[in-house]
Coordinates of C-alpha atoms in Angstrom, one line a residue:
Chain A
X1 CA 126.5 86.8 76.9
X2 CA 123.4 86.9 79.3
X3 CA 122.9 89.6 81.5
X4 CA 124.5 88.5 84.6
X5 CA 127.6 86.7 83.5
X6 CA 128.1 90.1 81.7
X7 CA 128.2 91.9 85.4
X8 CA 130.2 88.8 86.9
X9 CA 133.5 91.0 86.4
X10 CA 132.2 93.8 88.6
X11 CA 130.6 92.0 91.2
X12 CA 133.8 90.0 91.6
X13 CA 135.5 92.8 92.4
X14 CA 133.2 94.5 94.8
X15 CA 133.1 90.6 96.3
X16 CA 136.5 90.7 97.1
X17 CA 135.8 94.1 99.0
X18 CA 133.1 92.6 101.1
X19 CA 135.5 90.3 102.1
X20 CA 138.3 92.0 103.4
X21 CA 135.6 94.9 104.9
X22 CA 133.9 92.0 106.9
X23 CA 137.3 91.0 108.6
X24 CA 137.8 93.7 110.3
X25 CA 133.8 94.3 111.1
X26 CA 132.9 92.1 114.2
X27 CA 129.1 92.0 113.5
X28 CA 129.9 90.1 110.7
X29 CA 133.5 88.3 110.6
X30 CA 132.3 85.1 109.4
X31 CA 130.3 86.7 106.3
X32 CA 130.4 84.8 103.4
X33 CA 131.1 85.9 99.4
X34 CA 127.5 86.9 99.1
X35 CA 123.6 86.4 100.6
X36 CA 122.9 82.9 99.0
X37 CA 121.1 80.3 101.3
X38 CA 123.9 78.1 101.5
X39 CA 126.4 80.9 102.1
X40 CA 124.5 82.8 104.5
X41 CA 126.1 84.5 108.0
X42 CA 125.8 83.2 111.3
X43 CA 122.8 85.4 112.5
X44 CA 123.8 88.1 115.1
X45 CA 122.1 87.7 118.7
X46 CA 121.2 91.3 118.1
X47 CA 120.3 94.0 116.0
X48 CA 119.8 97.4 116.1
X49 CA 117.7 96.9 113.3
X50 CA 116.1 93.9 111.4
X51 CA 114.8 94.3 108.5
X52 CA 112.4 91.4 107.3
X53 CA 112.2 91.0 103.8
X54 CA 115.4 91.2 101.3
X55 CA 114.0 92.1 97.9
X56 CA 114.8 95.9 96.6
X57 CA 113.5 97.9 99.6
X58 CA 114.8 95.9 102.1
X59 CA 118.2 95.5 101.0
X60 CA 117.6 99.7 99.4
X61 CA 116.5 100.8 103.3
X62 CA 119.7 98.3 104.7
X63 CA 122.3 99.7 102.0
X64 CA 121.4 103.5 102.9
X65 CA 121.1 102.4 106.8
X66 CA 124.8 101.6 106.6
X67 CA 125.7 104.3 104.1
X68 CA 124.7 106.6 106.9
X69 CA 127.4 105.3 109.0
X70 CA 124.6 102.6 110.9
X71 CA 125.8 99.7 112.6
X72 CA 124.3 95.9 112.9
X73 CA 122.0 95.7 110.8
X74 CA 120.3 92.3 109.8
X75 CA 117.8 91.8 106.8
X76 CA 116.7 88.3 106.7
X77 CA 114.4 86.6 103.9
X78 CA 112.8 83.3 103.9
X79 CA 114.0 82.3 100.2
X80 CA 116.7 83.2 98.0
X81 CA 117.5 86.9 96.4
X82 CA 114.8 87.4 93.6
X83 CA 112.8 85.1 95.1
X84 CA 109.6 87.8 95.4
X85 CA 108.2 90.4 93.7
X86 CA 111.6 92.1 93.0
X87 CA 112.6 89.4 91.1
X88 CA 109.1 89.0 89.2
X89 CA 108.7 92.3 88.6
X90 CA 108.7 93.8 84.5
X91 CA 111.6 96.0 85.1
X92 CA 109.9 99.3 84.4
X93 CA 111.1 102.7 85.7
X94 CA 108.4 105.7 85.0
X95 CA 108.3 109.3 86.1
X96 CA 104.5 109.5 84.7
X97 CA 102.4 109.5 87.5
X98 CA 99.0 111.3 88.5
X99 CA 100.0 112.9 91.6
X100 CA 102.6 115.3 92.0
X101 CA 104.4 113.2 94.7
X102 CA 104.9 110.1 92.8
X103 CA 105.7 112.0 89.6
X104 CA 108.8 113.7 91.8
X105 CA 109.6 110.2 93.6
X106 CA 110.0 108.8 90.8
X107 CA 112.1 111.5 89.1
X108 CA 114.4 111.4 92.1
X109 CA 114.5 107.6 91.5
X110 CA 115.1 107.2 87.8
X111 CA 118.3 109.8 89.0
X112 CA 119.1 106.6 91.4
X113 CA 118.6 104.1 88.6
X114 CA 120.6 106.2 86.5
X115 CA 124.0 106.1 88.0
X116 CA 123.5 103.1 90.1
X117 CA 125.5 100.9 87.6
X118 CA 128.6 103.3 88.2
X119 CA 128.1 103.6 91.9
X120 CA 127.4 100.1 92.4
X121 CA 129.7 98.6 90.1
X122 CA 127.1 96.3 88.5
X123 CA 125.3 96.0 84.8
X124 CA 121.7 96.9 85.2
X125 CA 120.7 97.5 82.0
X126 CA 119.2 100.0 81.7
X127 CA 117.5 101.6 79.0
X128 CA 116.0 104.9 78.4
X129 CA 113.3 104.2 75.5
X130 CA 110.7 106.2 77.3
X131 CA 106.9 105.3 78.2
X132 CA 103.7 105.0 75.8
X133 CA 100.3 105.1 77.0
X134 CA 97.9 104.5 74.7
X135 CA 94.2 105.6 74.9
X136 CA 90.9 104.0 73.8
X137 CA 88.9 106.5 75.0
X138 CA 88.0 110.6 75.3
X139 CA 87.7 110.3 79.0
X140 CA 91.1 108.2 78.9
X141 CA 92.6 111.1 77.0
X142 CA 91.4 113.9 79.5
X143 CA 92.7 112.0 82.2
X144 CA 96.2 111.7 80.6
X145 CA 96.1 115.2 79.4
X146 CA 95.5 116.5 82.9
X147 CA 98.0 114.4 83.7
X148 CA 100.6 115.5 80.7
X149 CA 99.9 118.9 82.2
X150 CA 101.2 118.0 86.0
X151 CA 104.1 116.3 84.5
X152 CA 105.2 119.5 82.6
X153 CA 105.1 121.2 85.8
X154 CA 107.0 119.2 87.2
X155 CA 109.8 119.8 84.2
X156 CA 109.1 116.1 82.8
X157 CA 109.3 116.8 79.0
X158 CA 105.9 114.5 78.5
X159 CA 103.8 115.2 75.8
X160 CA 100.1 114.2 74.5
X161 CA 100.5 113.0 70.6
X162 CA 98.2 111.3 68.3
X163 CA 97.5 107.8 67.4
X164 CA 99.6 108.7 63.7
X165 CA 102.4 110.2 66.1
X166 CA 102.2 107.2 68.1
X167 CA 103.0 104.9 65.4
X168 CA 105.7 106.9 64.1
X169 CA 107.6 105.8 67.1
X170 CA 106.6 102.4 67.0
X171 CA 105.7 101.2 62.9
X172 CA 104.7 98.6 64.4
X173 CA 101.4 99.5 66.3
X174 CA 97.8 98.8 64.8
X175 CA 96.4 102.5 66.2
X176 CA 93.2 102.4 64.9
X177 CA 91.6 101.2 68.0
X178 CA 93.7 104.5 69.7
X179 CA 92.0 107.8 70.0
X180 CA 95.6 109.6 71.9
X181 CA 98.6 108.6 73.6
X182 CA 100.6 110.2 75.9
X183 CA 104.9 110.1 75.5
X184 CA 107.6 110.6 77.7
X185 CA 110.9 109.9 76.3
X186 CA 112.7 110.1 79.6
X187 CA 111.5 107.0 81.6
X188 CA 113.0 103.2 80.7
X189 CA 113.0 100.3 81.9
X190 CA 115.8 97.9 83.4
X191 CA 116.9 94.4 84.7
X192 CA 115.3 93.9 88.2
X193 CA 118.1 91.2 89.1
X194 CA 121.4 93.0 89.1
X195 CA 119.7 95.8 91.6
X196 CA 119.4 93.4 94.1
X197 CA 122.6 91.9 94.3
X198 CA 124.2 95.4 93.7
X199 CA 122.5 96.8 97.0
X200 CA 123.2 93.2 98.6
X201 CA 126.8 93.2 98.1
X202 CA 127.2 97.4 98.7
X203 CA 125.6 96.6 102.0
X204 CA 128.0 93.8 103.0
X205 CA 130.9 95.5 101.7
X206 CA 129.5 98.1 105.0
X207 CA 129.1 94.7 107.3
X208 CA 125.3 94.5 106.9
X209 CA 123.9 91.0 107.6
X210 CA 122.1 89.0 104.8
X211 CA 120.3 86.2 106.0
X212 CA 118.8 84.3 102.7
X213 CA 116.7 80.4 103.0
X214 CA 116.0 82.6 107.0
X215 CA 112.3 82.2 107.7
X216 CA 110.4 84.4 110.7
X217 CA 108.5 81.8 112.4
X218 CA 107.2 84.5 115.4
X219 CA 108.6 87.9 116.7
X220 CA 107.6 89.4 120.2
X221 CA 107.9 92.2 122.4
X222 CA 110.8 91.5 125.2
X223 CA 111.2 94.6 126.7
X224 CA 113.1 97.5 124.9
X225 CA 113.4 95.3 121.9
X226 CA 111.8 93.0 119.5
X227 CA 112.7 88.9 119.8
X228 CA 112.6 87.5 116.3
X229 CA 112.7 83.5 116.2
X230 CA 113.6 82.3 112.8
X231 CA 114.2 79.0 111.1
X232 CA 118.1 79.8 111.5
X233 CA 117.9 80.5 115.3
X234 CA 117.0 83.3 117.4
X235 CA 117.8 87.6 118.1
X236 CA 116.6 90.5 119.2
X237 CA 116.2 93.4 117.6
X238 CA 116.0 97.1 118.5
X239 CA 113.6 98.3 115.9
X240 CA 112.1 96.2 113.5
X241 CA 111.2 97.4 109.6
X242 CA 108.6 95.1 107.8
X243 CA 109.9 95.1 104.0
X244 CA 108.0 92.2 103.0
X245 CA 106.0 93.4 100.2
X246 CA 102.6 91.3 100.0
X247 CA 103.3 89.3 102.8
X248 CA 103.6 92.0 104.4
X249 CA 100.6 91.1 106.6
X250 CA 101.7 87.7 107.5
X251 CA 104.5 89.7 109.1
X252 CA 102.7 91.9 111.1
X253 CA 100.1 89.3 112.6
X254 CA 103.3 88.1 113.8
X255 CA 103.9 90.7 116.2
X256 CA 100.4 91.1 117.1
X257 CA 99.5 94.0 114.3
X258 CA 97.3 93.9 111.5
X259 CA 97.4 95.8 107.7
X260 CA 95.3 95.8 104.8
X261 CA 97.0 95.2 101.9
X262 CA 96.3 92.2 99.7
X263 CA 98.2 90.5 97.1
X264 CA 96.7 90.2 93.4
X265 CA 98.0 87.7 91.1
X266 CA 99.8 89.4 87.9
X267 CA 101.5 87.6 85.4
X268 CA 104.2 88.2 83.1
X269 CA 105.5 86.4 79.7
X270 CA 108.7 86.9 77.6
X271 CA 109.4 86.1 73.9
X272 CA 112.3 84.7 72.3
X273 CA 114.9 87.1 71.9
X274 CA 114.2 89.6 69.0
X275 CA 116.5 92.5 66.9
X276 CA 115.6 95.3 69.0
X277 CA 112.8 97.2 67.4
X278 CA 110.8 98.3 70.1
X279 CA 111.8 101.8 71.3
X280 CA 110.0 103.2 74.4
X281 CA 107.8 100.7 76.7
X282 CA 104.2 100.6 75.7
X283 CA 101.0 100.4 77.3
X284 CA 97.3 100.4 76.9
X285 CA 95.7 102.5 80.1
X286 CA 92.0 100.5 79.4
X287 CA 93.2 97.0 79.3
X288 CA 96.6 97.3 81.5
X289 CA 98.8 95.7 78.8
X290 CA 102.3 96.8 78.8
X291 CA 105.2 95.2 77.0
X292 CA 108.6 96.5 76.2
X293 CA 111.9 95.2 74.7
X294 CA 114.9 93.7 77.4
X295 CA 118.3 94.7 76.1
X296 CA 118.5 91.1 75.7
X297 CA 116.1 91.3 72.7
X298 CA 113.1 89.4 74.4
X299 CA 109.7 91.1 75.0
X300 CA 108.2 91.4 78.2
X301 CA 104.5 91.9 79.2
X302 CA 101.5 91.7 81.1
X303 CA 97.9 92.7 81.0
X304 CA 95.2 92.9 83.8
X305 CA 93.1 89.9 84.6
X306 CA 89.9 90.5 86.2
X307 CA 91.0 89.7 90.4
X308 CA 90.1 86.6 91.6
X309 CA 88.6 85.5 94.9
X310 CA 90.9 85.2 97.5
X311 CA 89.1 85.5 100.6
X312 CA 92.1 83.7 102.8
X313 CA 94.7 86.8 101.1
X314 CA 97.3 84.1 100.4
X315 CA 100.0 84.7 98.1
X316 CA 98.9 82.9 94.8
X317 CA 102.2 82.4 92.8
X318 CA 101.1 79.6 89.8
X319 CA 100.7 80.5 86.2
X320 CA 97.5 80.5 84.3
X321 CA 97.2 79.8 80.6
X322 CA 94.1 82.5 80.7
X323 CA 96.7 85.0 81.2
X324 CA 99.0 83.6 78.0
X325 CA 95.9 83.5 76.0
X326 CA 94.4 86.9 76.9
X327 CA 98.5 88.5 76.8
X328 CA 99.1 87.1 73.2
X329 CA 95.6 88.1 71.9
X330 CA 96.3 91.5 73.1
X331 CA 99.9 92.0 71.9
X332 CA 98.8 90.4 68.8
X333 CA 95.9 93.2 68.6
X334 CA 98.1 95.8 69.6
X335 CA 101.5 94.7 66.9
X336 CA 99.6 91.8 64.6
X337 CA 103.4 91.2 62.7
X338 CA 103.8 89.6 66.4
X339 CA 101.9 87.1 65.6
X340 CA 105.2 84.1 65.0
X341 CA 106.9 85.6 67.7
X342 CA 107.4 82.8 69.9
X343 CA 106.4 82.8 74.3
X344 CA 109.1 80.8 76.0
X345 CA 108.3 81.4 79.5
X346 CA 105.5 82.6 81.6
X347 CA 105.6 83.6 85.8
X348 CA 103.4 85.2 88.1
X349 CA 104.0 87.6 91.1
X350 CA 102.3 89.4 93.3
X351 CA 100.8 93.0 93.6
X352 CA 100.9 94.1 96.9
X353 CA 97.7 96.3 96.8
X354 CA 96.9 98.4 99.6
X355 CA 92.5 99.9 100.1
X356 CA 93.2 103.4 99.0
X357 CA 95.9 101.9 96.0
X358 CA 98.7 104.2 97.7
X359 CA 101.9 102.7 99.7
X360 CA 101.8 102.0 103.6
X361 CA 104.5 103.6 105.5
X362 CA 106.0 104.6 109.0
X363 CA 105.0 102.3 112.6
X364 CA 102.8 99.8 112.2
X365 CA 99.6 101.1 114.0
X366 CA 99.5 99.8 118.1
X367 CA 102.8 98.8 117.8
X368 CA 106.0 101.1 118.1
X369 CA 109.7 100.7 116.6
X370 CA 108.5 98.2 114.5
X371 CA 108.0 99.5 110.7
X372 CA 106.2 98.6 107.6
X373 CA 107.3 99.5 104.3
X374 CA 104.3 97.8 101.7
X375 CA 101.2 98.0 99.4
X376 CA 103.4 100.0 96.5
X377 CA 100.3 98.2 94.3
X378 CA 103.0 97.1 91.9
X379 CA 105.4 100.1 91.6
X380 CA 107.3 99.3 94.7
X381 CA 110.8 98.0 92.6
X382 CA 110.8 101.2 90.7
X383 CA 110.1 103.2 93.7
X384 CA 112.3 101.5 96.4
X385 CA 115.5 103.5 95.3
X386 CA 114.1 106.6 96.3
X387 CA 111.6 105.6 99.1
X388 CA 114.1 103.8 100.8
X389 CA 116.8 106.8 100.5
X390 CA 114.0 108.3 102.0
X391 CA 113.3 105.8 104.7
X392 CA 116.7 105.5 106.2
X393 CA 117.0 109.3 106.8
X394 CA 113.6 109.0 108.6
X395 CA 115.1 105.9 110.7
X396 CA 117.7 108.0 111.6
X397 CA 115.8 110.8 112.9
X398 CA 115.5 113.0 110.2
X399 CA 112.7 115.3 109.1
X400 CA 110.3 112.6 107.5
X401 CA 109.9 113.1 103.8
X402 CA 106.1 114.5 103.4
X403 CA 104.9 110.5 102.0
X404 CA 105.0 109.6 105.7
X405 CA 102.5 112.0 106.3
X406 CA 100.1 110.8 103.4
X407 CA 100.9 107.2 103.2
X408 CA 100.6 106.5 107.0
X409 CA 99.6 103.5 108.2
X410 CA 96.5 104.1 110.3
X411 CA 95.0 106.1 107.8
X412 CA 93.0 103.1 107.0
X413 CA 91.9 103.4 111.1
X414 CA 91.8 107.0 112.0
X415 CA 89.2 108.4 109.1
X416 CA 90.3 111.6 110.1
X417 CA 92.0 113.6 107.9
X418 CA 90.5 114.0 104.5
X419 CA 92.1 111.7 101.6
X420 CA 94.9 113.5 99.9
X421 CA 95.0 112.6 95.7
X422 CA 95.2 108.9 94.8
X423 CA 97.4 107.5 92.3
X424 CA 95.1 106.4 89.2
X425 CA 97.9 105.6 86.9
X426 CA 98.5 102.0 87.9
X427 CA 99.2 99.4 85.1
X428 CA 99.2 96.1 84.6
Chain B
X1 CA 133.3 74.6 77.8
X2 CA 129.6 76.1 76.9
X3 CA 126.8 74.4 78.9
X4 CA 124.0 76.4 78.1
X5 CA 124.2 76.8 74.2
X6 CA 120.8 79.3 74.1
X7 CA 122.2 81.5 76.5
X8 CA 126.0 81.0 76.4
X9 CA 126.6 80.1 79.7
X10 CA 130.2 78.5 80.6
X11 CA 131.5 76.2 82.9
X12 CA 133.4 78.9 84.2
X13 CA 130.7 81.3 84.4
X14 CA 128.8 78.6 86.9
X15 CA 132.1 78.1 88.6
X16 CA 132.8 82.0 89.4
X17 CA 128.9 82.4 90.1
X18 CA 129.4 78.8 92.8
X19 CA 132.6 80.7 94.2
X20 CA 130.0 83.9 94.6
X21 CA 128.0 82.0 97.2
X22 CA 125.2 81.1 94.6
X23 CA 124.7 77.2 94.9
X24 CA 121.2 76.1 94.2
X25 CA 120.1 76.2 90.5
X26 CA 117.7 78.7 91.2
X27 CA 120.0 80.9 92.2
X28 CA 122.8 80.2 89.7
X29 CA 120.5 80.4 86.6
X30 CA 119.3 84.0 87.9
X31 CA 123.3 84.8 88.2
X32 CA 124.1 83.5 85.3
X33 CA 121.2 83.4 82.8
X34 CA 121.3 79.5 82.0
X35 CA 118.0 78.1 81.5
X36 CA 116.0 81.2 79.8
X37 CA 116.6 80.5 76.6
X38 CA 114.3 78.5 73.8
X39 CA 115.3 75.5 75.3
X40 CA 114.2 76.6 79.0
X41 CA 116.9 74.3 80.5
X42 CA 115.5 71.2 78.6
X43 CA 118.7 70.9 77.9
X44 CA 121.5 71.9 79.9
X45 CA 119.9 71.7 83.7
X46 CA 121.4 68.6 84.0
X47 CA 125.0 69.7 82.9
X48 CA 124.7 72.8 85.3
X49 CA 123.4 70.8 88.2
X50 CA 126.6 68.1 87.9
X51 CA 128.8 71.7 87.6
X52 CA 127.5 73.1 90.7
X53 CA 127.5 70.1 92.6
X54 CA 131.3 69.5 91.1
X55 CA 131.8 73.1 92.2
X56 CA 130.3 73.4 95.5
X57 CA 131.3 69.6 96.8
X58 CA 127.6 68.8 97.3
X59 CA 125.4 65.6 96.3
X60 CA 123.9 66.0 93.3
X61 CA 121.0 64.5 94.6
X62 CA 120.5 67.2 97.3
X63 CA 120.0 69.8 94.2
X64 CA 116.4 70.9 93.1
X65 CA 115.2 71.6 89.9
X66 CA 114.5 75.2 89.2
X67 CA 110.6 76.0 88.5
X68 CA 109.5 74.9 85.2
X69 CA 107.5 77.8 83.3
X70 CA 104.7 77.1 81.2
X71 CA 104.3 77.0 77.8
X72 CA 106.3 73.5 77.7
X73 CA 107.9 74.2 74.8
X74 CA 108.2 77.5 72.7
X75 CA 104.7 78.4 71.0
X76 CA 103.5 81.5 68.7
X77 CA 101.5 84.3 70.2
X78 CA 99.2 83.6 67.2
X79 CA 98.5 80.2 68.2
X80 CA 98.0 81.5 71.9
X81 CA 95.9 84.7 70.7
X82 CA 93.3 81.9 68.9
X83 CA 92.3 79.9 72.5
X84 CA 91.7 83.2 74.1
X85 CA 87.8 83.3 74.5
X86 CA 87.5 87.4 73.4

């Protein structure tokens, strides 16, 4: 059984729901069974919110939107669900973070990941093995151990062990390269996939508008509202949230802004399937490799490549064979019995990396009611659960959660306030 | 009636994952798994395209190949590991 035709039962189900919510739901009578391209809803001539971009946050922001009792909402994408970054993404979920805000997030999100299978209805498969960081250095150690000690703080149960601890959880490792590693049995990793069609269908089923193979070709101010032209026709929308990850930027020249995030080329590869051997998700901090085992049996893994040149910040989405020859020579360093394992694919997506390395939140500088939601530097799938929980209550005029306040947009602008703590632990 | 023997993937699973709304072979091999096996849809792409386009009532012809990922066929990290330059 693969993944997804495992969760076909569920999602059935919950189909079915959509269906017969979306009757009686005018913004959306004619919704289809789900958000493919050639299934898509007629688009609205109006929203009260669009939301451009339908990987995780989008449809995340759009499913809480309408779980607060919000009414026409559109998200519209220019490809297919998983097309992006959500669907590129390794699938890791991690509460071990430098900065006390992150480390929370993303305890408040593994608490989302948790129990979204049962609240959603759909197979995510998850898996709680924990996270690994291994450490070349001293300096490498002092930084996790400061780290380690925030953590605890924060009640995360991580712990600094040694290279021999190390490779009693995984016999396989080669430590001697390893002066300490850092261990948190707590965090996992899951299927990116099913979370997106999970949130897609839970938003339908509360007559949200999914508009996939929908490309924004311009948006302008009319008024009160935004006017959005697309490939699919035209509407207006009240406010306007930009969830569209590294092309995020695109986006906002659009509409006459400008942000400064750029996306970096990472790639990932998987194995053939393996007997599951490989407990918690492992990483080296100096090199960026990571690789962990998919319920399906496959490893999955990437490693930093020095960033390349790109001067025009377009979205570079080809596969290299330097990155499948410097992944394997690592992995093969790291566990040498890998060494007949066999690569059958390879992909690349893109980080969506802001100056400062932390996310870009709240109005987009010069231009009010419409939002940005980007440069998450690579952690944005595992973070969307919680950010956009977060995001929707501040859409509906809540008390903004304090990450507004630190991960503003025209931070990059104002120079004013001094620079709250920067994330260092960034992978991959 | 299997079409995807790596991955296990049915006739009926690509019929169910058609009925879901997903009818291009990108989106019905991330539904459904076909295609990301050892094989890499070498294959069964052509089985699953003549399924969908059974399934959905659409020519055949209009259907696009999903992205081919390197390597071109399975190949040992070890082999890999040896044309890295260190």
């Amino acid at each position: 059984m693969t993944p997804s035709s495992r969760s076909s039962a569920p999602a059935a189900a919950s189909v079915a729901a959509s269906a017969s919510a979306s009757a009686s739901a005018s913004a959306s009578a004619s919704a289809s069974a789900s958000a493919s391209a050639s299934g898509s809803p007629a688009l609205p001539a109006h929203a009260e919110v669009a939301i451009l971009g339908a990987g995780v946050m989008g449809l995340a922001i759009a499913y809480n939107l309408a779980a607060r009792g919000q009414k026409r909402i559109v998200v519209l994408d220019a490809h297919y669900l998983a097309w992006g970054a959500s669907g590129r993404n390794g699938g890791g979920v991690r509460q071990q973070w430098s900065t006390e805000m992150n480390v929370r997030l993303m305890q408040e999100s593994m608490e989302i990941c948790a129990h979204f299978a049962e609240e959603m209805g759909i197979n995510v498969w998850m898996r709680r093995g924990g996270y690994l960081f291994l450490a070349r250095t001293d300096a490498a150690v002092a930084r996790l151990t400061r780290n380690v000690a925030l953590q605890n703080r924060c009640d995360l149960p991580t712990r600094m062990i040694t290279p021999d601890e190390a490779q009693a959880l995984v016999p396989e490792l080669d430590t001697a390269p390893f002066v300490g590693a850092c261990y948190n049995a707590t965090d996992g990793i899951v299927f990116p996939w099913p979370f997106l069609w999970g949130y897609a269908r839970a938003a339908q089923k509360r007559a949200v508008t999914i508009r996939t193979g929908t490309e924004v070709t311009a948006i302008e101010r009319r008024g009160d509202d935004f006017r959005i032209a697309t490939s699919a026709g035209t509407l207006t929308a009240g406010r306007v949230v930009c969830a569209a990850g590294a092309w995020s930027p695109r986006i906002a020249r659009l509409v006459g802004g400008a942000l400064p995030d750029r996306p970096v080329r990472h790639e990932i590869l998987s194995t053939e399937p393996l007997k599951p051997f490989l407990k918690p998700m492992v990483s080296v901090i100096e090199s960026g490799l990571y690789v962990s085992q998919s319920l399906r049996g496959e490893l999955v893994g990437g490693v930093s490549l020095p960033e390349e040149d790109n001067p025009d910040g377009e979205v570079r989405l080809g596969a290299r064979l330097e990155f499948l020859t410097t992944m394997a020579r690592g992995l093969t360093e790291l566990m040498p019995r890998l060494g007949h394992v066999k690569v059958v694919r390879q992909w690349a997506g893109p980080y969506d990396v802001s100056p400062d390395g932390d996310p870009i939140v709240g109005t987009l500088p010069g231009v009010p009611g419409f939002y940005v939601v980007c440069g998450f530097g690579g952690h944005g799938f595992m973070m969307a659960p919680v950010v956009a929980r977060h995001y929707a209550a501040y859409l509906c005029g809540e008390a903004p959660h304090p990450f507004f306040d630190a991960w503003r947009a025209d931070r990059f602008t104002t120079g004013g306030t001094p620079a709250p703590a920067r994330e260092e632990m960034t992978i991959g | 009636m299997i079409l995807c023997r790596c991955e296990d993937v049915t006739l009926a699973d690509v019929q169910r994952a058609v009925k879901l709304g997903y009818r291009d072979l990108e989106e019905v091999k991330r539904y459904t798994g076909f295609g990301t096996g050892p094989c890499q849809g070498k294959e069964c792409l052509r089985e699953i395209a003549c399924a969908i386009a059974t399934a959905a009532g659409r020519d055949p012809a209009t259907l696009a190949p999903f992205t081919s990922r390197p390597p071109l066929s399975p190949t040992e990290l070890g082999v890999l590991a040896a044309a890295s330059r260190k």
